[in-house]
Coordinates of C-alpha atoms and ligand atoms in Angstrom, one line a residue:
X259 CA 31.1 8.5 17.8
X260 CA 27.4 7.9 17.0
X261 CA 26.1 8.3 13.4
X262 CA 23.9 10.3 12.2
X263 CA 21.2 7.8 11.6
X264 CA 22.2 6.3 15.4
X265 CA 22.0 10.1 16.6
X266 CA 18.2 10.1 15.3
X267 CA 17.3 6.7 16.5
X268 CA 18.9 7.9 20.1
X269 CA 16.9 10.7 20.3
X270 CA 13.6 9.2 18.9
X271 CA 14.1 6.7 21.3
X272 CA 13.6 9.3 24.6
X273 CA 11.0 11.3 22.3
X274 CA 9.1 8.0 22.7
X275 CA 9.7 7.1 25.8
X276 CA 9.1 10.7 27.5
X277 CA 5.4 9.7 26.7
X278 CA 5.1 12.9 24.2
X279 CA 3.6 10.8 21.6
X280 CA 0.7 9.2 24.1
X281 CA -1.8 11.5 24.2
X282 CA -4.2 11.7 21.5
X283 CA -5.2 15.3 21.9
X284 CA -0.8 15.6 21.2
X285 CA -1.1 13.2 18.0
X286 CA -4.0 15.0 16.5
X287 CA -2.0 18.4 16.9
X288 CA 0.9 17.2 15.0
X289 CA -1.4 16.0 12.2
X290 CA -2.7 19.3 12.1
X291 CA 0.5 20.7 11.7
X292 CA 1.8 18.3 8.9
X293 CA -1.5 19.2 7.0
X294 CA -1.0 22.8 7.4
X295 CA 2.8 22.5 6.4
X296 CA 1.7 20.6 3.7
X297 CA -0.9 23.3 2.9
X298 CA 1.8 26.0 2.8
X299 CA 4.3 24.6 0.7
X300 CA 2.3 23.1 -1.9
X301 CA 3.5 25.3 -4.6
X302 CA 7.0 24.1 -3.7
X303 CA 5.7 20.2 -3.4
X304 CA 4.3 21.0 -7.0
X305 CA 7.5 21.9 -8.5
X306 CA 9.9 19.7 -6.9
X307 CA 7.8 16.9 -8.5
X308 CA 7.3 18.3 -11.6
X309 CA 11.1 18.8 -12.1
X310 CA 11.5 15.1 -11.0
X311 CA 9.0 13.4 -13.8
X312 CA 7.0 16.2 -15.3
X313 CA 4.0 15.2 -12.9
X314 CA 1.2 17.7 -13.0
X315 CA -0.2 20.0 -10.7
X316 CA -3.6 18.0 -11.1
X317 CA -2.1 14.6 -10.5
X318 CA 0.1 15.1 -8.0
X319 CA -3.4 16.3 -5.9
X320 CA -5.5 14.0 -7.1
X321 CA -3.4 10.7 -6.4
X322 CA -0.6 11.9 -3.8
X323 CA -1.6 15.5 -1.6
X324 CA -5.8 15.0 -1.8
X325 CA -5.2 11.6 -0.5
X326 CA -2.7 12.7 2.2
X327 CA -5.2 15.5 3.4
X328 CA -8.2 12.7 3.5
X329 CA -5.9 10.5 5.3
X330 CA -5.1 12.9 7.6
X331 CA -8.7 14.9 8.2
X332 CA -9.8 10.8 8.6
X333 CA -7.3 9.9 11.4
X334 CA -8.3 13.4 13.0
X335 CA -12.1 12.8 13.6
X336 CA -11.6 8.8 13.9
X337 CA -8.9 8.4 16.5
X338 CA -10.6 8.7 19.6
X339 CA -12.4 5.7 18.1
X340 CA -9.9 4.1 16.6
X341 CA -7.8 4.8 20.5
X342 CA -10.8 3.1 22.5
X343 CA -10.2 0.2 24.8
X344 CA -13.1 -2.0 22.8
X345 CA -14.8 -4.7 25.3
X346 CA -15.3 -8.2 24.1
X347 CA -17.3 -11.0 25.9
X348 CA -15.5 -12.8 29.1
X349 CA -16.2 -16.7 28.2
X350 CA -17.6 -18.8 31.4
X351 CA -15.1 -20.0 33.0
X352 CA -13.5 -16.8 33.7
X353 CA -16.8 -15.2 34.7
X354 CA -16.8 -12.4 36.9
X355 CA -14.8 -10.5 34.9
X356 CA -14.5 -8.2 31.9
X357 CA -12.5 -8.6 28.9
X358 CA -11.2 -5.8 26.6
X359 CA -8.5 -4.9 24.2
X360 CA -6.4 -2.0 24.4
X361 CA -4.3 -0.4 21.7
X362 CA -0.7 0.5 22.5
X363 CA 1.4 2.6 19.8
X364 CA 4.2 0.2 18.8
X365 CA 7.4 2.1 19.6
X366 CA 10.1 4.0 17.1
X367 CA 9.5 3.1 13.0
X368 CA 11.1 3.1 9.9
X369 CA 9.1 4.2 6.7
X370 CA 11.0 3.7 3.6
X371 CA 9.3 4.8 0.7
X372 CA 9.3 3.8 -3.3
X373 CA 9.4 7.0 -6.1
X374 CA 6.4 6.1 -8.1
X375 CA 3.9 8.4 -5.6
X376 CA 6.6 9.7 -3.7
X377 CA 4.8 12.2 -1.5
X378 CA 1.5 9.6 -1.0
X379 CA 3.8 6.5 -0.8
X380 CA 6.1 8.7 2.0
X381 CA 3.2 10.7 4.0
X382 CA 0.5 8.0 4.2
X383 CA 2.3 5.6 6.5
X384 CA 3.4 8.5 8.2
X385 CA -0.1 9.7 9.1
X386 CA -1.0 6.4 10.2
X387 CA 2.3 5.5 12.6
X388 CA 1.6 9.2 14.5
X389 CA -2.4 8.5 14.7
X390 CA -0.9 5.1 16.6
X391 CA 1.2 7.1 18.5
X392 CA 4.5 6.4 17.3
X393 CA 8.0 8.5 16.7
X394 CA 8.8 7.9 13.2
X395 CA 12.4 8.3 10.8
X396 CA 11.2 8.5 7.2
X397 CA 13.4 7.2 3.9
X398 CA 11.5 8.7 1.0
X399 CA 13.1 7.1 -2.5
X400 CA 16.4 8.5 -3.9
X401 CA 15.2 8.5 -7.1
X402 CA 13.3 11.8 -7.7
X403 CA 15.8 13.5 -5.6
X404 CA 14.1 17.1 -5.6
X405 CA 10.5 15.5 -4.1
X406 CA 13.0 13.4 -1.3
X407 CA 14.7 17.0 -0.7
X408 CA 11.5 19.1 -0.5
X409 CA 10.0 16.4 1.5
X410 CA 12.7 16.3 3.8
X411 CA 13.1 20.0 4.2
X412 CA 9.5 20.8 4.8
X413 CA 9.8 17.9 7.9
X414 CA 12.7 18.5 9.5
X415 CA 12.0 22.3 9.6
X416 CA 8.9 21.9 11.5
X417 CA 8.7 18.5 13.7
X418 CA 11.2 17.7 16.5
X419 CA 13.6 15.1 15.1
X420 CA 12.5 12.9 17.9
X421 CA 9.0 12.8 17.0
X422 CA 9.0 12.9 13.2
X423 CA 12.7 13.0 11.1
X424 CA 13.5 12.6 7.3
X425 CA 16.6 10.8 6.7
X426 CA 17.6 10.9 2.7
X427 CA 19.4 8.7 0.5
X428 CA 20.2 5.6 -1.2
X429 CA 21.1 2.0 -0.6
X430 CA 24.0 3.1 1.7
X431 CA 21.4 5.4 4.0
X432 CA 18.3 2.7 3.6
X433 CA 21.5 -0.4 4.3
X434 CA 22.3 1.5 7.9
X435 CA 19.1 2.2 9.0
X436 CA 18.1 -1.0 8.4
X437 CA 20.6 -2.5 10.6
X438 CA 19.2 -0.6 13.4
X439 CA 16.3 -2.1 16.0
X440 CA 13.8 -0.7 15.2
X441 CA 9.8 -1.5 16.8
X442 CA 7.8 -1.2 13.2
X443 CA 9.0 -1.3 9.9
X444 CA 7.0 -0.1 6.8
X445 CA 8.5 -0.7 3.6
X446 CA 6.8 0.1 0.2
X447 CA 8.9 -0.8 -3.1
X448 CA 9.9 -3.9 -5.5
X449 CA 9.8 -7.7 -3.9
X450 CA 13.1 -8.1 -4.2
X451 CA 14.1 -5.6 -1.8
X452 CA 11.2 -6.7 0.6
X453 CA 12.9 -9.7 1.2
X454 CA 16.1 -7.5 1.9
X455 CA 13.8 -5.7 4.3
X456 CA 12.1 -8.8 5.9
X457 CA 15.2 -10.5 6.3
X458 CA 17.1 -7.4 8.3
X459 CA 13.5 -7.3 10.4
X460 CA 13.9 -10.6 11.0
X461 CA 17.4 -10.1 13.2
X462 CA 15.6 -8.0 15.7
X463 CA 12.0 -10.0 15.5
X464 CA 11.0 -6.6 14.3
X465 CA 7.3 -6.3 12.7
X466 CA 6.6 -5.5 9.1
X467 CA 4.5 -4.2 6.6
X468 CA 5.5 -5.5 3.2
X469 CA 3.7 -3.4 0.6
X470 CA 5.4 -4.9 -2.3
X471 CA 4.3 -5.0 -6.5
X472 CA 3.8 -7.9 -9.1
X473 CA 1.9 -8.5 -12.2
X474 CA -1.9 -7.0 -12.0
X475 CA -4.2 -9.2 -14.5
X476 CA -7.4 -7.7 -16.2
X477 CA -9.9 -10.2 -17.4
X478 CA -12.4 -8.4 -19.2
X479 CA -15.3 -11.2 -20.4
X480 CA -18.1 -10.8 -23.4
X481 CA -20.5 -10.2 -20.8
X482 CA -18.9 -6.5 -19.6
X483 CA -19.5 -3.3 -20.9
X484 CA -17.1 -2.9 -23.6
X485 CA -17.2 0.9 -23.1
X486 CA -17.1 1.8 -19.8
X487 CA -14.5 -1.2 -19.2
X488 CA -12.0 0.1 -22.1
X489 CA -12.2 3.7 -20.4
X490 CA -11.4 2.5 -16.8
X491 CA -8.6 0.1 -18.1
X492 CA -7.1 2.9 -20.2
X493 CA -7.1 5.1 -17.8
X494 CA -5.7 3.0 -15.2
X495 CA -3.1 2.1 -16.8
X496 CA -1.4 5.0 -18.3
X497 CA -1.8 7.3 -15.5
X498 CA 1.3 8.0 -14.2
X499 CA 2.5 6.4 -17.4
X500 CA 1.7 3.2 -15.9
X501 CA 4.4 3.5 -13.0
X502 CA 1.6 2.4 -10.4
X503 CA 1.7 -0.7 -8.5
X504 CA -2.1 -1.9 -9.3
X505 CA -2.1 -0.5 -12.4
X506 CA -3.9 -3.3 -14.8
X507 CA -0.2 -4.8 -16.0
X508 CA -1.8 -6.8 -18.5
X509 CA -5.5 -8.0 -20.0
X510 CA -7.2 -11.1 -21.0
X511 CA -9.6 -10.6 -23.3
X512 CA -12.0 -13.0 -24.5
X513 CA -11.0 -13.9 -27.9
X514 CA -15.0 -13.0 -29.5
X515 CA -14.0 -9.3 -28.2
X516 CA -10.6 -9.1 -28.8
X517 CA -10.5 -6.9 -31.8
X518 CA -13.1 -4.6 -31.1
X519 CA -11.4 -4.1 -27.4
X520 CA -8.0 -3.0 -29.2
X521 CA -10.0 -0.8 -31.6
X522 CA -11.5 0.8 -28.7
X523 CA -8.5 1.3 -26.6
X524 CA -6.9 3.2 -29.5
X525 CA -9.9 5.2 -29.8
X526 CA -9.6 5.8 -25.9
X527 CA -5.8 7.2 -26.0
X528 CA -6.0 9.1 -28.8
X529 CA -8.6 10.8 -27.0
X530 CA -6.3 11.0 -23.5
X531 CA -3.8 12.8 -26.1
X532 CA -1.0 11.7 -23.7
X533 CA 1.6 13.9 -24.0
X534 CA 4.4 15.6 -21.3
X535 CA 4.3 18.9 -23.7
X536 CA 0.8 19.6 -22.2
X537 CA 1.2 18.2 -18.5
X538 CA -1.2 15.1 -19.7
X539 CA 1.6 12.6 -19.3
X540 CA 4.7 11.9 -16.8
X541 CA 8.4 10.9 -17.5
X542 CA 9.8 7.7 -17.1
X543 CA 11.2 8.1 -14.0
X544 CA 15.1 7.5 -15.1
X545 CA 16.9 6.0 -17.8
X546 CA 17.6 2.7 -16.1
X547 CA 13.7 2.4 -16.2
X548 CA 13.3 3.7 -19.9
X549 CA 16.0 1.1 -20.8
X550 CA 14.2 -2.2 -18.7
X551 CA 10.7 -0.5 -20.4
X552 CA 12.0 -0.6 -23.6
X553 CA 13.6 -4.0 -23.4
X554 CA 10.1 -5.7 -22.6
X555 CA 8.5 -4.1 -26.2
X556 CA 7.9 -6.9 -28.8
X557 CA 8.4 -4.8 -31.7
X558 CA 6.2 -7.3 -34.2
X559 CA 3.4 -6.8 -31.8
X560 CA 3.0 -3.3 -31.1
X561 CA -0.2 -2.5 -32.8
X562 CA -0.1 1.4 -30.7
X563 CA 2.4 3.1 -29.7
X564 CA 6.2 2.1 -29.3
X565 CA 7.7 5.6 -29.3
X566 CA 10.7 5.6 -27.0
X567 CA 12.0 9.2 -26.6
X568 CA 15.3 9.0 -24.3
X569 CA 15.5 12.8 -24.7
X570 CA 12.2 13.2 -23.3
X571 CA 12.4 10.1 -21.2
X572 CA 9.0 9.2 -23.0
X573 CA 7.2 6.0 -24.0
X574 CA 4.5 6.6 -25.5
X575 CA 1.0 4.3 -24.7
X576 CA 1.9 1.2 -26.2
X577 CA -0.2 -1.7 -27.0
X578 CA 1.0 -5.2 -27.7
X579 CA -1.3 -7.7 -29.7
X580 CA -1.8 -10.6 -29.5
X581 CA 0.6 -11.2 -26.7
X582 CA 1.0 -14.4 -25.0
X583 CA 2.2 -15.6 -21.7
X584 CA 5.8 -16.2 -23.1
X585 CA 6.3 -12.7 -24.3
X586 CA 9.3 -10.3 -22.6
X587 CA 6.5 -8.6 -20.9
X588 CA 4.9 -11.1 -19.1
X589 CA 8.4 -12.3 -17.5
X590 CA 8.1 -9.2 -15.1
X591 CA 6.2 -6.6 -13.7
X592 CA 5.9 -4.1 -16.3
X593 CA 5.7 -0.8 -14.3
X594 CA 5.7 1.4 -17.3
X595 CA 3.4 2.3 -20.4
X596 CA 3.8 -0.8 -22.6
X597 CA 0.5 -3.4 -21.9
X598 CA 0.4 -7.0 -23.6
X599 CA -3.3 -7.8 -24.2
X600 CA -3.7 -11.5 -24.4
X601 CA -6.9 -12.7 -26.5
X602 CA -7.8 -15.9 -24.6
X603 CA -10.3 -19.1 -26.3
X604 CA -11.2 -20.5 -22.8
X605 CA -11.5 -19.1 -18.9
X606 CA -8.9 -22.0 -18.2
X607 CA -6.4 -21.1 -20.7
X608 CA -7.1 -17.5 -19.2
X609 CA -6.9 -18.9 -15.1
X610 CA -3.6 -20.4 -16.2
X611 CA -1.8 -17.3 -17.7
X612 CA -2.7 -15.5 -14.2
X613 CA -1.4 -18.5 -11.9
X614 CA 2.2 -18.4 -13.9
X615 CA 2.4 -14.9 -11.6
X616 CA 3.2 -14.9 -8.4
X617 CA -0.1 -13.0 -6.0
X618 CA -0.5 -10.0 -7.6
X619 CA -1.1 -6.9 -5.6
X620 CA -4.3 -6.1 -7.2
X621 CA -6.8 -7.6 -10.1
X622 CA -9.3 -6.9 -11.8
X623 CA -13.0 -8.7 -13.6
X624 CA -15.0 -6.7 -16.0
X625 CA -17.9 -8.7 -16.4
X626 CA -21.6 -8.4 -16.2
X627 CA -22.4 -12.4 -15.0
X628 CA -22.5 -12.8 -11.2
X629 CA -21.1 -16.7 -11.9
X630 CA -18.2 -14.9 -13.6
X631 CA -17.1 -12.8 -11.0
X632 CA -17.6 -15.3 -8.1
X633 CA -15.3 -17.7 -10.1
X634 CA -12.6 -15.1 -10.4
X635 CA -12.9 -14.5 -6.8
X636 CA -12.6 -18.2 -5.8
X637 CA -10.1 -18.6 -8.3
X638 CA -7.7 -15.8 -7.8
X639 CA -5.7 -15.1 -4.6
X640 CA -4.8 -11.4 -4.8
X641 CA -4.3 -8.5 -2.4
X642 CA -7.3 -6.1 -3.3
X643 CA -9.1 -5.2 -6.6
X644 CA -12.8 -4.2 -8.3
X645 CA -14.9 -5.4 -10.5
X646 CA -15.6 -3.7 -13.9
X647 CA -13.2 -0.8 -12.4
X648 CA -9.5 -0.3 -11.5
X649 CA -7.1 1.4 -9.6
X650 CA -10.3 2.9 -7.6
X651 CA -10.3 0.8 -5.0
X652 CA -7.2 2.4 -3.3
X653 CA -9.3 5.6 -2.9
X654 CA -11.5 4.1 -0.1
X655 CA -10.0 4.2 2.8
X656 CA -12.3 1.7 4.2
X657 CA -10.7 -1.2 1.9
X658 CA -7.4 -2.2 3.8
X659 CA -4.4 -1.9 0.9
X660 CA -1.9 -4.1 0.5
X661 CA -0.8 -7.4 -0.6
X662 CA -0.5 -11.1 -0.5
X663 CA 2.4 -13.7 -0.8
X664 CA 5.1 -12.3 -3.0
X665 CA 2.9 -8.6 -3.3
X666 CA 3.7 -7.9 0.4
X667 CA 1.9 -8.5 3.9
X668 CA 0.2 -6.0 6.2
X669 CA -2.1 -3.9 5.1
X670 CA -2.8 -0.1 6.0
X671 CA -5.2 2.9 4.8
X672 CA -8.1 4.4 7.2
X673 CA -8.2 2.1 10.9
X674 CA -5.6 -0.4 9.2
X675 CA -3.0 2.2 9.2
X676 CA -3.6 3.1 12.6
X677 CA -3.6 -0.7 13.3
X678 CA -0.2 -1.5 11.6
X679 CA 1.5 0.9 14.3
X680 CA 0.0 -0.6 16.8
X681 CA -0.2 -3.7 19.3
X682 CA -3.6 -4.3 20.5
X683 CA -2.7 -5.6 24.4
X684 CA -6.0 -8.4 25.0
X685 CA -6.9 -8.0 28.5
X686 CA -8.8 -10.2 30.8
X687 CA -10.0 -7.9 34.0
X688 CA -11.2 -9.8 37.2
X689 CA -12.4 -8.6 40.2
X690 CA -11.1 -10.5 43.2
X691 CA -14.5 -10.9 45.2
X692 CA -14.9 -14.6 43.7
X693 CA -12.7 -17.5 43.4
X694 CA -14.1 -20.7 43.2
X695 CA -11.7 -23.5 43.9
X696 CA -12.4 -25.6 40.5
X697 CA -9.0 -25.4 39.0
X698 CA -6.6 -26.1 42.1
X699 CA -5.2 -29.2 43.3
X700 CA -6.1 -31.9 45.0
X701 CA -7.8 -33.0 41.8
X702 CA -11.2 -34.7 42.2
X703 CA -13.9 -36.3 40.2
X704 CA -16.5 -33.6 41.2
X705 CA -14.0 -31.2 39.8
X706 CA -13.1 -32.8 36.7
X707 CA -17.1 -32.9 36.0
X708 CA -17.5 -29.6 36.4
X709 CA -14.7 -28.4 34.2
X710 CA -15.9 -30.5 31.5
X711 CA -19.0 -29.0 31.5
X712 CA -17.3 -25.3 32.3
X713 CA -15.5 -26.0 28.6
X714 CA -18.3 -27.2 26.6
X715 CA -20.4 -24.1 28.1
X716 CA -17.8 -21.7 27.2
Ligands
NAD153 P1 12.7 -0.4 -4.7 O1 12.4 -1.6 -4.0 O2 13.8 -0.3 -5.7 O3 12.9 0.9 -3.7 C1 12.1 1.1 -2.7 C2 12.9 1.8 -1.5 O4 13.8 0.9 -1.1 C3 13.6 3.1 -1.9 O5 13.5 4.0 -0.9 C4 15.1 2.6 -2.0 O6 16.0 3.6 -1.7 C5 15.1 1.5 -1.0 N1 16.1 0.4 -1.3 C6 16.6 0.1 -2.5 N2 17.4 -0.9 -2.4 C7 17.5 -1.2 -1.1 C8 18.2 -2.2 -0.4 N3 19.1 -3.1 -1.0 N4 18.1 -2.2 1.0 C9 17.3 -1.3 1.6 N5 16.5 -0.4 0.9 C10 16.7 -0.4 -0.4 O7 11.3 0.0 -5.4 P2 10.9 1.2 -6.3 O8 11.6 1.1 -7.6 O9 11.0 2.5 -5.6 O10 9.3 0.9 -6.6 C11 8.9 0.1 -7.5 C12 8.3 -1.2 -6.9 O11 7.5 -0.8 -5.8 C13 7.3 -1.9 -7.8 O12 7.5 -3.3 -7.7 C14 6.0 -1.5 -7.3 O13 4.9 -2.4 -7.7 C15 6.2 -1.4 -5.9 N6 5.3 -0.5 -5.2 C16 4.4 -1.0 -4.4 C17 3.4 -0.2 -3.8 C18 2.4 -0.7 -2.8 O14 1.7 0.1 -2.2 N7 2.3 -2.0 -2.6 C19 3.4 1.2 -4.1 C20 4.4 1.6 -5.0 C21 5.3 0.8 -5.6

């Protein structure tokens, strides 16, 4: 007897096949729909992931459902664009002809999600596999378990499983579904289970988007705007309570600047007055995380901060200083509310702290020098980033997302998304009027001139 998850492969397999998922006027529809089921049941989205990690109603729009609806709205008005055969020039030698490229949807995929923004992390490569015209399962994280549910009910009420399906659960659920062929498969979580991902993709030759984590520098110079700079960073980083994947892990700071930053920073989350009692701060998301948090907090260096509340599952803002490469929290990605700022004498002492780290996902300059931000870029092999801002940058949608080396491959957001879920066929059109005799045999010298020169003119 077939399992369930085999059942839902089955039947998304004729869904795709029947061509129901081919026409764009279709696709649009059922982005309509999701939006408008969104739309109805965002009171219930609300609570579910409130309950989860105390995430407010204003976060929870303004990084996950706002996001979703742009994402959506975008994919609506773009995709007869994005759809278009696009012609390219025909070279010489295959003159008369035309020459275009087609996008095909790739087939049946698997989204698995991560917890951290469980409903943007879920819904986003959702939107873009249907605006490609694919039939899509969905594995939203385990971990808040009343966002997976209300995710998964507000789905599978109101799409035909072999379009769209929600399939919860753990390791044992994400294990079997990843033993299945499958034509796409867009992962989002932690670099070690990307490789788990990449290697069961490999089996089938199936193609993947990685979008994976890592440490995100900071390097804020003496040239920046010490104001502005400490405001973005601080917000950056403690929103969500720093369980964001480019949130600003950690900061070099020119040594001349160092104090005044930290004084600043203080200043700067005082005034944020994080706290869960007033919806301005989230949970920890469990206590396996509040435990690895905790573990990476050099108590002789916490100059702000260091309150860990396991009642509350809590940790408050907290500031190391001076940290240095060889701390606990530089051995990791910190995901959490703790931050090491490193004071740095030199650029190359600062250049060399970043290349200890694998590619990170996302940095960031503040700096008000031209010469200083086109070092870093030479300098610094990341996925995406800003200069003298953070986080931002995920918010335009015409900036592909993702990462590099160990941070993930594939990107997505806007056209890329559409682009992940699809193959683009390359076509060369000839008519059959012409067919000059240059390339057949019986070889000759006249002919071999003439394709030399055919080449070189091409
Ligand atoms: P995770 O890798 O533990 O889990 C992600 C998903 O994989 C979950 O749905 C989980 O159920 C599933 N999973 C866990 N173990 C598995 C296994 N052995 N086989 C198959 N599936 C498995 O990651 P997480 O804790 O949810 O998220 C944190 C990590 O994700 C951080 O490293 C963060 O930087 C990264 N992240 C990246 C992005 C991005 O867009 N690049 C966004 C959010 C989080």
């Amino acid at each position: 007897m077939p399992s369930k998850v085999e059942e839902v492969l089955e039947g998304q397999r004729k869904y795709y096949k029947s061509g129901a998922t081919r026409s764009l006027k279709a696709r649009k529809e059922i982005l309509r729909k999701l939006r408008r089921a969104l739309q109805t049941n965002e009171n219930k989205l609300y609570s579910a992931i409130y309950a989860d990690f105390k995430k407010s109603e204003f976060e929870t729009y303004a990084t996950e459902l706002a996001l979703v609806y742009h994402d959506i709205d975008e994919a609506v008005s773009k995709l007869d664009n994005w759809a278009r055969k696009k012609h390219v020039t025909t070279n010489l030698l295959n003159q008369p002809a035309s020459s275009y490229i087609v996008p095909e949807p790739l087939g049946v995929a698997l989204v698995i999600g991560a917890w951290n923004y469980p409903y943007y992390l879920s819904l986003a490569p959702i939107v873009a596999a249907i605006s490609a015209g694919c039939s899509v399962v969905l594995k939203p994280s385990e971990l808040p378990k009343r966002t997976s549910a209300v995710m998964a009910r507000l789905i599978n009420e109101n799409f035909d499983a072999g379009l769209l399906h929600v399939i919860e659960g753990g390791l044992p659920e994400a294990t079997e579904l990843l033993h299945q062929k499958w034509d796409k498969i867009f992962f989002t979580g932690s670099s070690t289970v990307g490789k788990i991902v990449y290697k069961a993709a490999a089996e089938n030759l199936t193609p993947v988007t990685l979008e994976l984590g890592g440490k995100s520098p900071a390097l804020v110079m003496a040239s920046c705007d010490l104001s502005v700079t400490v405001k973005r960073l601080v917000w950056a980083k403690f929103l969500n309570a720093g369980q964001t994947c480019i949130a600003p892990d950690y900061v070099l700071v020119d040594k001349r600047i160092a104090d005044e930053f930290i004084d600043r920073v203080k200043k700067e989350v005082s005034k944020a007055n994080y706290d869960t009692a007033n919806d301005n701060y989230v949970q920890i998301i469990n206590e396996r995380n509040m435990d690895r948090i905790a573990a990476l907090i050099s108590r002789n260096k916490v100059v702000l901060g260091g309150e860990v509340n396991n009642v509350l599952r809590t940790i408050q803002p907290t500031v190391l200083y001076p940290s240095s490469a060889d701390d606990a929290a530089m051995q990791e990605e910190i995901f959490g509310p703790v931050w090491p700022i490193i004071p740095y004498d030199t650029l190359e002492d600062a250049y060399a702290v970043i290349a200890k780290s694998d590619k990170p996902l996302a940095a960031y300059i503040y700096s008000n020098k031209k010469s200083e931000v086109d070092m870093f870029m030479a300098k610094v092999s990341f996925g995406g980033g800003a200069v003298n801002d953070a986080v931002m940058h995920i918010v335009n949608s015409h900036l592909p997302f993702g990462g590099v080396g160990a941070s993930g491959m594939g990107a997505y957001h806007g056209e890329e998304g559409f682009r992940s879920f699809s193959n683009y066929k390359s076509i060369l059109d000839k008519p059959t009027w012409l067919e000059p005799n240059i390339k057949y045999s019986p070889y000759s010298k006249t002919k071999f001139k003439w394709i030399k020169r055919l080449f070189q003119w091409s």
